Every structure is written in C-alpha cells, then in structure tokens.
PDB file of C-alpha atoms in Angstrom:
ATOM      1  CA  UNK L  29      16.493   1.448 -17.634  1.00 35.00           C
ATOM      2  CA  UNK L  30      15.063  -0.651 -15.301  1.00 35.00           C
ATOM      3  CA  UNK L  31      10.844  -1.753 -15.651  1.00 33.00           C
ATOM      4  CA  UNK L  32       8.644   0.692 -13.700  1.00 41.00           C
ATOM      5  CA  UNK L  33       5.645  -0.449 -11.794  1.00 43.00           C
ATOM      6  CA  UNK L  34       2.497   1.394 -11.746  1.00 58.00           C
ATOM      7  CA  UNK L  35       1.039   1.163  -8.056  1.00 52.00           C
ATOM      8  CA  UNK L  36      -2.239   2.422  -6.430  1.00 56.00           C
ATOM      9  CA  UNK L  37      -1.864   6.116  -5.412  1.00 60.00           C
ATOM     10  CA  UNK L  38      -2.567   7.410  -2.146  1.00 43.00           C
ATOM     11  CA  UNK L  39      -4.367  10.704  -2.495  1.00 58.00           C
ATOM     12  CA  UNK L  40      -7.461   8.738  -0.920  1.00 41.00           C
ATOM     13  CA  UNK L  41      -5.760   5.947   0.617  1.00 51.00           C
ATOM     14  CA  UNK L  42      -4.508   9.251   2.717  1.00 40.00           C
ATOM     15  CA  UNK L  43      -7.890   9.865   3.724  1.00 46.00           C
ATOM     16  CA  UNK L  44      -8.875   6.328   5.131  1.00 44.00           C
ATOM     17  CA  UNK L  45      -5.924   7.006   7.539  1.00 40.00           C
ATOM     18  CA  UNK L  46      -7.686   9.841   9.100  1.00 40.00           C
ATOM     19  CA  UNK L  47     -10.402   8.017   9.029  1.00 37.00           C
ATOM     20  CA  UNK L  48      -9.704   4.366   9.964  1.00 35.00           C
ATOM     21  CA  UNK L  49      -6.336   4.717  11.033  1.00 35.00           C
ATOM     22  CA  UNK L  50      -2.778   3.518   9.364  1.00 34.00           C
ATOM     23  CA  UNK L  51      -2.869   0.299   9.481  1.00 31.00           C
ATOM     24  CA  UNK L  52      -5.658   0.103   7.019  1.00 34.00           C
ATOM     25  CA  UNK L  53      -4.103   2.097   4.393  1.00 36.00           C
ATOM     26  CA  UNK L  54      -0.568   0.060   4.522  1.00 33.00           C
ATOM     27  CA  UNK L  55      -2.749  -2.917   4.079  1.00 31.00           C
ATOM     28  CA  UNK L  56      -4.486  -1.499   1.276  1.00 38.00           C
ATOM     29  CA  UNK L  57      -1.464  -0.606  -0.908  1.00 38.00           C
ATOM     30  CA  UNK L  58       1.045  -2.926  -2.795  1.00 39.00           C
ATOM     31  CA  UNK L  59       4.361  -3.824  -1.295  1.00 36.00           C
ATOM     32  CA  UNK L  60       7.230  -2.093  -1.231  1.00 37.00           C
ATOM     33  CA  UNK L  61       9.001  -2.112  -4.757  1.00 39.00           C
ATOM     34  CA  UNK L  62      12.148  -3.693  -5.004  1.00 41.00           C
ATOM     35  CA  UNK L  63      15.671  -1.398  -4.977  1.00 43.00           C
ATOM     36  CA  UNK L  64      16.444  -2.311  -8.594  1.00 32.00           C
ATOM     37  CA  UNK L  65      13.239  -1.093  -9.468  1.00 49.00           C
ATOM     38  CA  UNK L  66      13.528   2.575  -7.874  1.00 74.00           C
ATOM     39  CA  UNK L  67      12.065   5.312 -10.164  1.00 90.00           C
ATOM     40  CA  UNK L  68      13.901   7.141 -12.294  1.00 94.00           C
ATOM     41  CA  UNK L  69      13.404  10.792 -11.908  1.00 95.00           C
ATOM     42  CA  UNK L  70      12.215  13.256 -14.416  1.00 96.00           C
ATOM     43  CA  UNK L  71      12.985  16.497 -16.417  1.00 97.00           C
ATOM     44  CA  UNK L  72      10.345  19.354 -17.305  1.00 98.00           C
ATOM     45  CA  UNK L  73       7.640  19.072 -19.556  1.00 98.00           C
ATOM     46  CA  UNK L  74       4.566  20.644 -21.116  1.00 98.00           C
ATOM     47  CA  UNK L  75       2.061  18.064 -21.843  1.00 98.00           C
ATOM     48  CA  UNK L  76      -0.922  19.052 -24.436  1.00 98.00           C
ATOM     49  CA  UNK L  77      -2.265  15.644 -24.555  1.00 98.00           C
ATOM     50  CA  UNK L  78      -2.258  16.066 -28.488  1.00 98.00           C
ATOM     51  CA  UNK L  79      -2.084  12.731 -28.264  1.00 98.00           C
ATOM     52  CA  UNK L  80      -0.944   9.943 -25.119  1.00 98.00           C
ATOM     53  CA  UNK L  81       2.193   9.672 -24.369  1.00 98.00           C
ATOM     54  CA  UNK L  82       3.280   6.611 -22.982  1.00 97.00           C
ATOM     55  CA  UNK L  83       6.433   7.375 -22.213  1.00 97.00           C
ATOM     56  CA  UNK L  84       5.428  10.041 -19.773  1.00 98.00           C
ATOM     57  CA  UNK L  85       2.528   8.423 -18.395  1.00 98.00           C
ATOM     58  CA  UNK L  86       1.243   5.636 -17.053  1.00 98.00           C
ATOM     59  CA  UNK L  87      -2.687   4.239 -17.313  1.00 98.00           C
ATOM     60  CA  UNK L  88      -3.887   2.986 -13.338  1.00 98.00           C
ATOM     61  CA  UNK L  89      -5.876  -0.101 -14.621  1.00 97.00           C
ATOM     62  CA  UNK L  90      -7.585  -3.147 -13.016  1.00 96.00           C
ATOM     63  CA  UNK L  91      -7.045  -2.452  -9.301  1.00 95.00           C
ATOM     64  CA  UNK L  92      -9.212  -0.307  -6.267  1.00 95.00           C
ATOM     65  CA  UNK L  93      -7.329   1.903  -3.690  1.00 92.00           C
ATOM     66  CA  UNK L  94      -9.345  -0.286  -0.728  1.00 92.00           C
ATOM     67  CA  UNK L  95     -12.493  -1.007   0.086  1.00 93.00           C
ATOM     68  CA  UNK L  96     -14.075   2.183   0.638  1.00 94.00           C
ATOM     69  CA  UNK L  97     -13.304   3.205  -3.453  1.00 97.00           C
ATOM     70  CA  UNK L  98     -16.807   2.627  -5.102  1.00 97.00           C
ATOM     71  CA  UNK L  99     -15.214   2.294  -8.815  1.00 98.00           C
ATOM     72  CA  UNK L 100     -12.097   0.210 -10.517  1.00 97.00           C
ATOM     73  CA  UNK L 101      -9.549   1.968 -12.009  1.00 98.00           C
ATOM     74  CA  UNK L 102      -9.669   1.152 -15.523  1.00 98.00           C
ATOM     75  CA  UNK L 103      -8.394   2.179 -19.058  1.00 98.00           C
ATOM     76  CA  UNK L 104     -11.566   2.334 -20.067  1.00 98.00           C
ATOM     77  CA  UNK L 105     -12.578   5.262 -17.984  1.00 98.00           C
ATOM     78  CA  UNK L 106      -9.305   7.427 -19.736  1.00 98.00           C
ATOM     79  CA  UNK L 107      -9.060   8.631 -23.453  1.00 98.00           C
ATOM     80  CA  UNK L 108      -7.412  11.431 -25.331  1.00 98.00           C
ATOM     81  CA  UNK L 109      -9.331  13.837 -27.727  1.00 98.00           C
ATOM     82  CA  UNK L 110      -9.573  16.971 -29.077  1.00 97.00           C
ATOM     83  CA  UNK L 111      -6.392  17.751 -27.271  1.00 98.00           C
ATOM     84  CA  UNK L 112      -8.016  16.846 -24.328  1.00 98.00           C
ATOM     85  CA  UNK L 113      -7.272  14.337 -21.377  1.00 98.00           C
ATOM     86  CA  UNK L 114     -10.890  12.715 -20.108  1.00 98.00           C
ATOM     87  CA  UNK L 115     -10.515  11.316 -17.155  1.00 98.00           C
ATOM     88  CA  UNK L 116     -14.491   9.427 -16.225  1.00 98.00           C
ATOM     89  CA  UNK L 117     -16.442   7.875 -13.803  1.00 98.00           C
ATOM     90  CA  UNK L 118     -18.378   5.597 -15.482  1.00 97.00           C
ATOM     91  CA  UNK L 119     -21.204   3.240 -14.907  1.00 97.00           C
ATOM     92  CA  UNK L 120     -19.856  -0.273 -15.638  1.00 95.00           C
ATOM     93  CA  UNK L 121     -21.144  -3.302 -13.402  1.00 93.00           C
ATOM     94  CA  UNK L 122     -18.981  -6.244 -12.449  1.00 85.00           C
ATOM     95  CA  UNK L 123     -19.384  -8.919 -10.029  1.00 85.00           C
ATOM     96  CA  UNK L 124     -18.074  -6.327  -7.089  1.00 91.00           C
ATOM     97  CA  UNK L 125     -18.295  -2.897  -7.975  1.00 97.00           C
ATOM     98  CA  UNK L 126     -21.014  -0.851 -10.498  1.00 96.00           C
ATOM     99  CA  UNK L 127     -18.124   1.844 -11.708  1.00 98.00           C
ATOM    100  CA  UNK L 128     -15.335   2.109 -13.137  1.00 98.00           C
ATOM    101  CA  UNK L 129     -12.765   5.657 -13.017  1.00 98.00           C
ATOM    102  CA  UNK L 130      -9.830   7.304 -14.717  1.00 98.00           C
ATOM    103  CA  UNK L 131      -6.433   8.174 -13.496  1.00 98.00           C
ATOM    104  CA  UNK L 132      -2.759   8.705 -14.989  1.00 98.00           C
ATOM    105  CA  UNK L 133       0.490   8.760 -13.019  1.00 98.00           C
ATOM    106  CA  UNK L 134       3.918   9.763 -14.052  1.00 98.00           C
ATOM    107  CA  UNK L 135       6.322   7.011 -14.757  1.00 97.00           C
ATOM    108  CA  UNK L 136       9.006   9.322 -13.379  1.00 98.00           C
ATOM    109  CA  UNK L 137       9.255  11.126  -9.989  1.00 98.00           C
ATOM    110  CA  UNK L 138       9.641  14.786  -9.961  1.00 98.00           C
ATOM    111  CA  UNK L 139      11.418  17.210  -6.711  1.00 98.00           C
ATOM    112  CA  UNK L 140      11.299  21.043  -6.234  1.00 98.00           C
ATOM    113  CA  UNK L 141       9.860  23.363  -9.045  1.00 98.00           C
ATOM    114  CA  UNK L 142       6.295  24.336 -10.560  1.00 98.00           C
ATOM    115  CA  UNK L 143       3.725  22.167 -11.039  1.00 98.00           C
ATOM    116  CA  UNK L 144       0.289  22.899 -13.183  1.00 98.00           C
ATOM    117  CA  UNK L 145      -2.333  21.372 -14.784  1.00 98.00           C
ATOM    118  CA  UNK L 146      -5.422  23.181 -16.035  1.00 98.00           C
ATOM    119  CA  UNK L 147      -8.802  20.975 -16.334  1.00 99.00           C
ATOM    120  CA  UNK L 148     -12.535  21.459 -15.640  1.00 98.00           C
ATOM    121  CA  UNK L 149     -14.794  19.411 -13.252  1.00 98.00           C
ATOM    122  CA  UNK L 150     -18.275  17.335 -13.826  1.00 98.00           C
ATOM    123  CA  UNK L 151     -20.238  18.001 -10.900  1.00 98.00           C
ATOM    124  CA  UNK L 152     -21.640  15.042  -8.318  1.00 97.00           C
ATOM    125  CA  UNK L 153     -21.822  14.337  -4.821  1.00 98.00           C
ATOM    126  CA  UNK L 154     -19.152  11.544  -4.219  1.00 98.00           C
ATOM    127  CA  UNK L 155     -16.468  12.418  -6.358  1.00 98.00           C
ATOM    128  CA  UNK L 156     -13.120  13.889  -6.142  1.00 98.00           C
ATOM    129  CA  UNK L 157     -10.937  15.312  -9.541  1.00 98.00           C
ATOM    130  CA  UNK L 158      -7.664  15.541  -8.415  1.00 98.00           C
ATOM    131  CA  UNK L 159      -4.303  16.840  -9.181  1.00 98.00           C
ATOM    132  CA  UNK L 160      -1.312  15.868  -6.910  1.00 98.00           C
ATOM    133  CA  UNK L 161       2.450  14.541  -6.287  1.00 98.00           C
ATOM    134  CA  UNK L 162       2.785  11.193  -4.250  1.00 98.00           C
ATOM    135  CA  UNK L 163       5.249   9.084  -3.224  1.00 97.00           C
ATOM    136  CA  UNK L 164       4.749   6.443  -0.888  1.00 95.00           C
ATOM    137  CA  UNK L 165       5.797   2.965   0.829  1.00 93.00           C
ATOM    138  CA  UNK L 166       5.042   0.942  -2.228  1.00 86.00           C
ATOM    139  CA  UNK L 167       7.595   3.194  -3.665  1.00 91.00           C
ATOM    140  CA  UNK L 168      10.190   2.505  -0.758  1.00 92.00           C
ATOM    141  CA  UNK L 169       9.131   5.986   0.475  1.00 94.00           C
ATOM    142  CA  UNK L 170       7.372   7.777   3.611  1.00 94.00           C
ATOM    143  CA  UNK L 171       4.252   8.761   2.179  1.00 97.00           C
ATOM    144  CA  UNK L 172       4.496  12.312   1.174  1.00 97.00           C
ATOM    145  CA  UNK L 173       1.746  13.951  -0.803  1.00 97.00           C
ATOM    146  CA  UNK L 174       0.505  17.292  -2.445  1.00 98.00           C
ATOM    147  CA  UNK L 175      -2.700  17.620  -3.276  1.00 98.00           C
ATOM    148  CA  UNK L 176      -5.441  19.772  -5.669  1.00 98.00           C
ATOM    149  CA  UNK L 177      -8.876  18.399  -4.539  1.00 98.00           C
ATOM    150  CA  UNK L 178     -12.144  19.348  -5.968  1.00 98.00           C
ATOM    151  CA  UNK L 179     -14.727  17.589  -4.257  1.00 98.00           C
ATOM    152  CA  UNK L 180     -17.349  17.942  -7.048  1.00 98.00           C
ATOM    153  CA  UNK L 181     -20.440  18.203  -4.730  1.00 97.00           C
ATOM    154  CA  UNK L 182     -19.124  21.545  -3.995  1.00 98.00           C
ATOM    155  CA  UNK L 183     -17.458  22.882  -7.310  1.00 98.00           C
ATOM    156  CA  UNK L 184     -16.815  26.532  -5.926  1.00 98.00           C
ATOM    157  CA  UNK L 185     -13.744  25.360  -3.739  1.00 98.00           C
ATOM    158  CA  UNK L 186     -10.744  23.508  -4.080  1.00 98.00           C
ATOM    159  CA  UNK L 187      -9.076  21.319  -1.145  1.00 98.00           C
ATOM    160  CA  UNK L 188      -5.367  22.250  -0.625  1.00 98.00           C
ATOM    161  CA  UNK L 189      -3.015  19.659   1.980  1.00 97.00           C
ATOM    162  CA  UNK L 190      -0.276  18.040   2.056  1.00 97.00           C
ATOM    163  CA  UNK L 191       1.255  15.100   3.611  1.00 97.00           C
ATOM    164  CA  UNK L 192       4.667  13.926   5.159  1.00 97.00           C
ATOM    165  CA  UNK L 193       5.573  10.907   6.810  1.00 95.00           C
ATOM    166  CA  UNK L 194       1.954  10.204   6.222  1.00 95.00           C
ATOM    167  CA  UNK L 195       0.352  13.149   8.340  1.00 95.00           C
ATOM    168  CA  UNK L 196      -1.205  15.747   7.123  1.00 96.00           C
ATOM    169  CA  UNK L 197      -0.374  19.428   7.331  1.00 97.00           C
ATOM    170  CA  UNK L 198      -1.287  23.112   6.363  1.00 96.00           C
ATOM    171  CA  UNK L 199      -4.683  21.761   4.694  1.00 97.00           C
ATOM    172  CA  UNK L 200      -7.546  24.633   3.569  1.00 97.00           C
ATOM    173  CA  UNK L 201     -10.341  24.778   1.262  1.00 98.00           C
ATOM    174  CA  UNK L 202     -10.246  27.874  -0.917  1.00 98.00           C
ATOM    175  CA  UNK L 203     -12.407  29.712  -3.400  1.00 98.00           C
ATOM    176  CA  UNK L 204     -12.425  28.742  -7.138  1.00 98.00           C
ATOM    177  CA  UNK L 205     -12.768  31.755 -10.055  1.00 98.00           C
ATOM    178  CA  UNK L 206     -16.230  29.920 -10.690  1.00 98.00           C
ATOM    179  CA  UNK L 207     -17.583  27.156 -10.323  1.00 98.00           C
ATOM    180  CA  UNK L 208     -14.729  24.474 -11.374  1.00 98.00           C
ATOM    181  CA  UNK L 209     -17.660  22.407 -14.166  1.00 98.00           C
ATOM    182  CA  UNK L 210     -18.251  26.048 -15.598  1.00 98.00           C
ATOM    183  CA  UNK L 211     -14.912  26.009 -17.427  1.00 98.00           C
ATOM    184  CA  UNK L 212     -11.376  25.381 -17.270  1.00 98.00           C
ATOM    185  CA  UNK L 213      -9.356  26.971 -14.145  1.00 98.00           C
ATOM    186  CA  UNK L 214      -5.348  26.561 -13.879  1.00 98.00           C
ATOM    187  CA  UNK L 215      -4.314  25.146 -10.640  1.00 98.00           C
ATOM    188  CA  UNK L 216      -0.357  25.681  -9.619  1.00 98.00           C
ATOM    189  CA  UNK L 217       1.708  24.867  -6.844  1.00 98.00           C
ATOM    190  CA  UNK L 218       5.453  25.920  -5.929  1.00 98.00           C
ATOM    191  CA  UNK L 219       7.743  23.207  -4.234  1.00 98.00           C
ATOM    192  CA  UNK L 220      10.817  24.603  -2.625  1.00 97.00           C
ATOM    193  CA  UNK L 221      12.978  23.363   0.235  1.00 96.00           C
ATOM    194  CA  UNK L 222      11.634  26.703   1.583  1.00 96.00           C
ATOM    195  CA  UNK L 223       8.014  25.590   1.662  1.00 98.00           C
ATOM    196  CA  UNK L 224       5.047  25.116  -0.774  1.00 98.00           C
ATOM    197  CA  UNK L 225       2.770  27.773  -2.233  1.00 98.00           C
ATOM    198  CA  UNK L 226      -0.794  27.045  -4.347  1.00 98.00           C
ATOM    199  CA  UNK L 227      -1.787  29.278  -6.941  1.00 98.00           C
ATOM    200  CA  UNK L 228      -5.391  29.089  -8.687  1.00 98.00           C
ATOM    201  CA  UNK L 229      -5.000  30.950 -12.054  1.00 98.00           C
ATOM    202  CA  UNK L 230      -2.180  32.400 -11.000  1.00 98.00           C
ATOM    203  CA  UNK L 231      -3.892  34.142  -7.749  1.00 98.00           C
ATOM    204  CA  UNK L 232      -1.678  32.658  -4.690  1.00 98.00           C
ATOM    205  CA  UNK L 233      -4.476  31.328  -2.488  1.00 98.00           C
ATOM    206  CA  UNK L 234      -2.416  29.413   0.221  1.00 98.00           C
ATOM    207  CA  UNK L 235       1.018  29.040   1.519  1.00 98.00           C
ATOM    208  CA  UNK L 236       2.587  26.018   4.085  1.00 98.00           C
ATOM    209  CA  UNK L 237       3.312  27.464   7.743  1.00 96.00           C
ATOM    210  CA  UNK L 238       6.375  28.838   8.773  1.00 95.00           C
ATOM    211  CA  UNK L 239       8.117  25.646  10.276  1.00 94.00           C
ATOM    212  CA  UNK L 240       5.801  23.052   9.325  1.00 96.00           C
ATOM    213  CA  UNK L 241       6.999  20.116   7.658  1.00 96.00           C
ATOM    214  CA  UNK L 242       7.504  19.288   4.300  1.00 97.00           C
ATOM    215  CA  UNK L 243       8.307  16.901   1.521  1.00 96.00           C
ATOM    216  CA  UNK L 244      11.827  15.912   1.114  1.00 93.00           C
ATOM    217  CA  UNK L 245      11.015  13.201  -1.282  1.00 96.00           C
ATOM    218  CA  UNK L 246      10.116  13.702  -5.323  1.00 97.00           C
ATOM    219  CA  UNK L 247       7.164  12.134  -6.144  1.00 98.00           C
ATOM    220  CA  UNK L 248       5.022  10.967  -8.863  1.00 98.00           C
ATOM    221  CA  UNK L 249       2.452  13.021 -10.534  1.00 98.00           C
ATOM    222  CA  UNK L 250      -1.312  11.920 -10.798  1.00 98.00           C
ATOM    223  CA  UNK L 251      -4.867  13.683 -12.163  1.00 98.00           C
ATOM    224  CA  UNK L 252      -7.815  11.000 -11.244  1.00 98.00           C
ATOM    225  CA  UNK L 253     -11.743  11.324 -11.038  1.00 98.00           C
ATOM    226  CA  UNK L 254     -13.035   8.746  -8.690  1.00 98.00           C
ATOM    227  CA  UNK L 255     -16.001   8.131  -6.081  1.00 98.00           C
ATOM    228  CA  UNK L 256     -16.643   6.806  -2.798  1.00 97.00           C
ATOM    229  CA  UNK L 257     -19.895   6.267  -0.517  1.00 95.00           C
ATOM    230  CA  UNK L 258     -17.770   5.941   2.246  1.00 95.00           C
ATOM    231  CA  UNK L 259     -16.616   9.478   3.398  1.00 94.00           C
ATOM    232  CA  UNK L 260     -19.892  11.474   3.162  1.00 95.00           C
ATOM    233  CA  UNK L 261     -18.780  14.502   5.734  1.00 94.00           C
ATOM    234  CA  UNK L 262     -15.643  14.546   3.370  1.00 94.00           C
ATOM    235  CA  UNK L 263     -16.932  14.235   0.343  1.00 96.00           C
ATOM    236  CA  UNK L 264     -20.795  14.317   0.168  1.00 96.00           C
ATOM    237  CA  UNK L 265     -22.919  11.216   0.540  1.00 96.00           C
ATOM    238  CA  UNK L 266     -22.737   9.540  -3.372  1.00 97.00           C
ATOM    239  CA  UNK L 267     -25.536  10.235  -5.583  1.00 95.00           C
ATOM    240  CA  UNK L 268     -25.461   7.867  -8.526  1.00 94.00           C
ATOM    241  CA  UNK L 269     -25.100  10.172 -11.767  1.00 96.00           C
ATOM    242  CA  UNK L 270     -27.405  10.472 -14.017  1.00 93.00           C
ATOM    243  CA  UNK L 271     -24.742  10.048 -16.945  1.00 95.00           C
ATOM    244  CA  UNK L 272     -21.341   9.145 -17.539  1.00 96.00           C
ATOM    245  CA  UNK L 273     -19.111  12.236 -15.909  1.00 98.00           C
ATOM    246  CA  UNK L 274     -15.744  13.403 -17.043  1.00 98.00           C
ATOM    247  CA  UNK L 275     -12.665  15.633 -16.068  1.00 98.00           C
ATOM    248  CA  UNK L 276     -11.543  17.556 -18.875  1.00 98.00           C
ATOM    249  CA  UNK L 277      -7.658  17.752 -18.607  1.00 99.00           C
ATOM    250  CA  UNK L 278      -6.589  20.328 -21.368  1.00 98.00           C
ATOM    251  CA  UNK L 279      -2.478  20.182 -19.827  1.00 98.00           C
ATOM    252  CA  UNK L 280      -0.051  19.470 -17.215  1.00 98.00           C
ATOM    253  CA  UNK L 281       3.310  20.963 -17.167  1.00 98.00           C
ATOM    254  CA  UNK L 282       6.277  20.594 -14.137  1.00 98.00           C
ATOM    255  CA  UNK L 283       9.090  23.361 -14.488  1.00 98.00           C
ATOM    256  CA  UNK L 284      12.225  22.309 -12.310  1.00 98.00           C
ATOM    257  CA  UNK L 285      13.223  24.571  -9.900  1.00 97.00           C
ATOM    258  CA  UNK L 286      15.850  27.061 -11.621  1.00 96.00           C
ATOM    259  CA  UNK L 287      14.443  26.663 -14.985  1.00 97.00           C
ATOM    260  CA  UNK L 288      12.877  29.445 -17.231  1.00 96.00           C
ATOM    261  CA  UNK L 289       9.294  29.698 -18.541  1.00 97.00           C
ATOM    262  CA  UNK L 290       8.845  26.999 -20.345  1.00 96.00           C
ATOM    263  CA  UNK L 291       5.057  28.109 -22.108  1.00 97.00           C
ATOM    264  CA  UNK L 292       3.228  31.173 -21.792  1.00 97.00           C
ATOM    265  CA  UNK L 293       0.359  29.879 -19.399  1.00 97.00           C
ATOM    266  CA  UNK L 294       2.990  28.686 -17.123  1.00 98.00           C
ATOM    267  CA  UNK L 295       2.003  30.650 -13.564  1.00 98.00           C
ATOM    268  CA  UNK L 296       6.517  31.011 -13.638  1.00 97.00           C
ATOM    269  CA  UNK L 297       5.980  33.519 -16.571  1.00 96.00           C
ATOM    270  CA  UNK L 298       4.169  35.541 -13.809  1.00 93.00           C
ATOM    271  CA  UNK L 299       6.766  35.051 -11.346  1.00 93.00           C
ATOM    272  CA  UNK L 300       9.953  35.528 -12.980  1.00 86.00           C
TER     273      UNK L 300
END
C-alpha cells in the first residue's frame, strides 16, 4: 500500500474563501499529492476509541490551516481515555501562536452511506468542534465538504453546509436537544447520489435542495476543536478561556451505503 499523507483540512480553510476569496485558501493548503500516493478508500467501522487506532486514524500535528487559525495543530492537544476521544484547545505559547488544538482525520476516504459520531462540546466564544468529510486539491480533488459545526459561543445550534467544487450549498443552523456542553448528542448524516440528509439524535433536521449540487467525490473523515479571532460575525469574537477546553468524542461510525446496522446507536437501525 502506498504511504498516506496527512494534509491540513479545509473545514475552515472553506470559510476564509467566503471571506477572503480563493486564492487565499489554495495558498494556504499543501500541494497537490502525487498520483502514486492517491488514498485508498475505506470499509465501515464503529470506532469506540477504547483505545487509538492508528491504522484508522491519523493525528494533524505541527502545522496551522492559514493565518487566521489562532492555535497549532498538535498531538498534544489529542488523547484517548476512558473510552473517550479528547480533542483540546489548549493554552501553549510558542514564538507565533499562544494555543495549540486537536484534530484526527481518516487515513482512508469514504463515498455514499451513514456517517455518525456522538461527542459533547466545551463552551467559548471562538471555537468550532467539528465533525465532517473533506476532500480537497491537496488530495488531487475539487474541494468537496460536509460539515457538523458547533460554534461553541452558541452551544444550542449546530451549523449544517456543504461544499462542492469549493462553493457552498444548502447551509442552515439548527436546534440542538440541549445545549451541546450539557451532554453528549449524536450527530448523523446520509450521503446518497440522491442527496444528503442530517440527523441530530436521530431527529432529521435538514435535507440538500432538490437539484442542488452535491459531492461526487469520497472524502476523508475529520472531528477537530480549534479557534480563530479572525471570523467574529461567524464565530464570535475569541475570548481567551479560562482553562484548558475539550471535545469529548465518545464514537464515530461510517456504514456504507447498502450495508446493515452495524451497532445499535447507529441512526440506520432507525431507518431500516
């Protein structure tokens, strides 16, 4: 099998687009990666994080998305106890940046079926716990993207969107069960040639528009905490914590499309 690189993800990257416009993103991510290198892609799983596996997951260390990320992704800010995935922003000062954050990626790429994690939020102006698919250029791909967003100033909502060919589409903020640092809430989504539906604890809460478009590409999975001073109408002008803050990650599962219930917390045991 050939070596697989671990490269920025774009979940935020997506959002200095919109912001700044394209040409600042592409410049902010690592080349394309080579043909020989292409990502294999990957079969279902239910992940418990009993313990890390590597072979599954990969650890984003020692780089920033751009400019406008106020922490370095680090292993330092990720861990696995208790059966638990923590995922931190942490106060730790270098000679550019004061913090330091968590996020995993998938080492494979996964296409159509259900995909679910279930975690619970710190709260903080700033910050954004995420769970979503990417693929992008560095990849050799349009950037295509499906996102889970808290923004943790507000923990009583969840940001739904999705990109293709680098644009966004069918975005909405919807209601959380409570307040997503209260406890642990399961967040689902459904990726179909058809379209894409996102389920919060197995309520569907959002669905892409007839004839909008969609992903064609698999993608790699992510779940990151990180922070930014830069986007304060997006995410809240950034309040330093008080403390170190961490997302709680207590699974993450993908179900290929055609496959049976795989677990019984799996939103497809509802569905089938």
């Amino acid at each position: 099998m050939p070596k697989i690189r671990l490269f920025p993800s774009a979940c935020h990257s997506a959002r200095l687009a919109r912001s700044f416009g394209a040409a600042l993103v592409a410049f902010s991510l690592a080349p394309p990666v080579p043909a020989a290198e292409e990502i294999p892609q990957g079969s279902s799983f239910f992940d418990d994080f009993d313990s890390f596996d590597k072979s599954l997951w990969g650890i984003s260390d020692g780089w920033v998305n751009g400019t406008w990320q106020n922490c370095r992704w680090s292993k330092d800010a990720m861990s696995v106890s208790d059966g638990y995935l923590n995922l931190q922003f942490l106060r730790h000062p270098t000679e550019k940046l004061d913090y330091i954050c968590g996020e995993i990626q998938s080492r494979e790429r996964y296409g159509y079926g259900v995909y679910e994690a279930r975690f619970r939020t710190a709260q903080g102006s700033g910050l954004n716990a995420a769970f979503f698919t990417y693929i992008g250029p560095h990849h050799g791909k349009p950037h295509g993207e499906i996102d889970f967003e808290v923004l943790t100033r507000d923990t009583s909502r969840v940001s739904l969107n999705t990109y293709v060919a680098g644009k966004p589409h069918n975005g909405k903020p919807v209601p959380l069960p409570h307040p997503s640092d209260d406890g642990f809430i399961t967040y689902s989504f459904v990726w179909s040639k058809d379209g894409i539906t996102w389920y919060v604890d197995g309520v569907k809460m959002h669905e892409t528009a007839a004839g909008s478009p969609l992903p064609t590409d698999a993608q790699k999975i992510y779940a990151s905490f990180w922070g930014s001073d830069s986007f304060p109408n997006w995410m809240g002008r950034f309040d330093e914590p008080e403390q170190d803050l961490t997302m709680n990650v207590d699974w993450i599962a993908f179900t290929a499309e055609g496959e049976s219930c795989q677990f019984p917390a799996s939103l497809l045991c509802k569905l089938e």
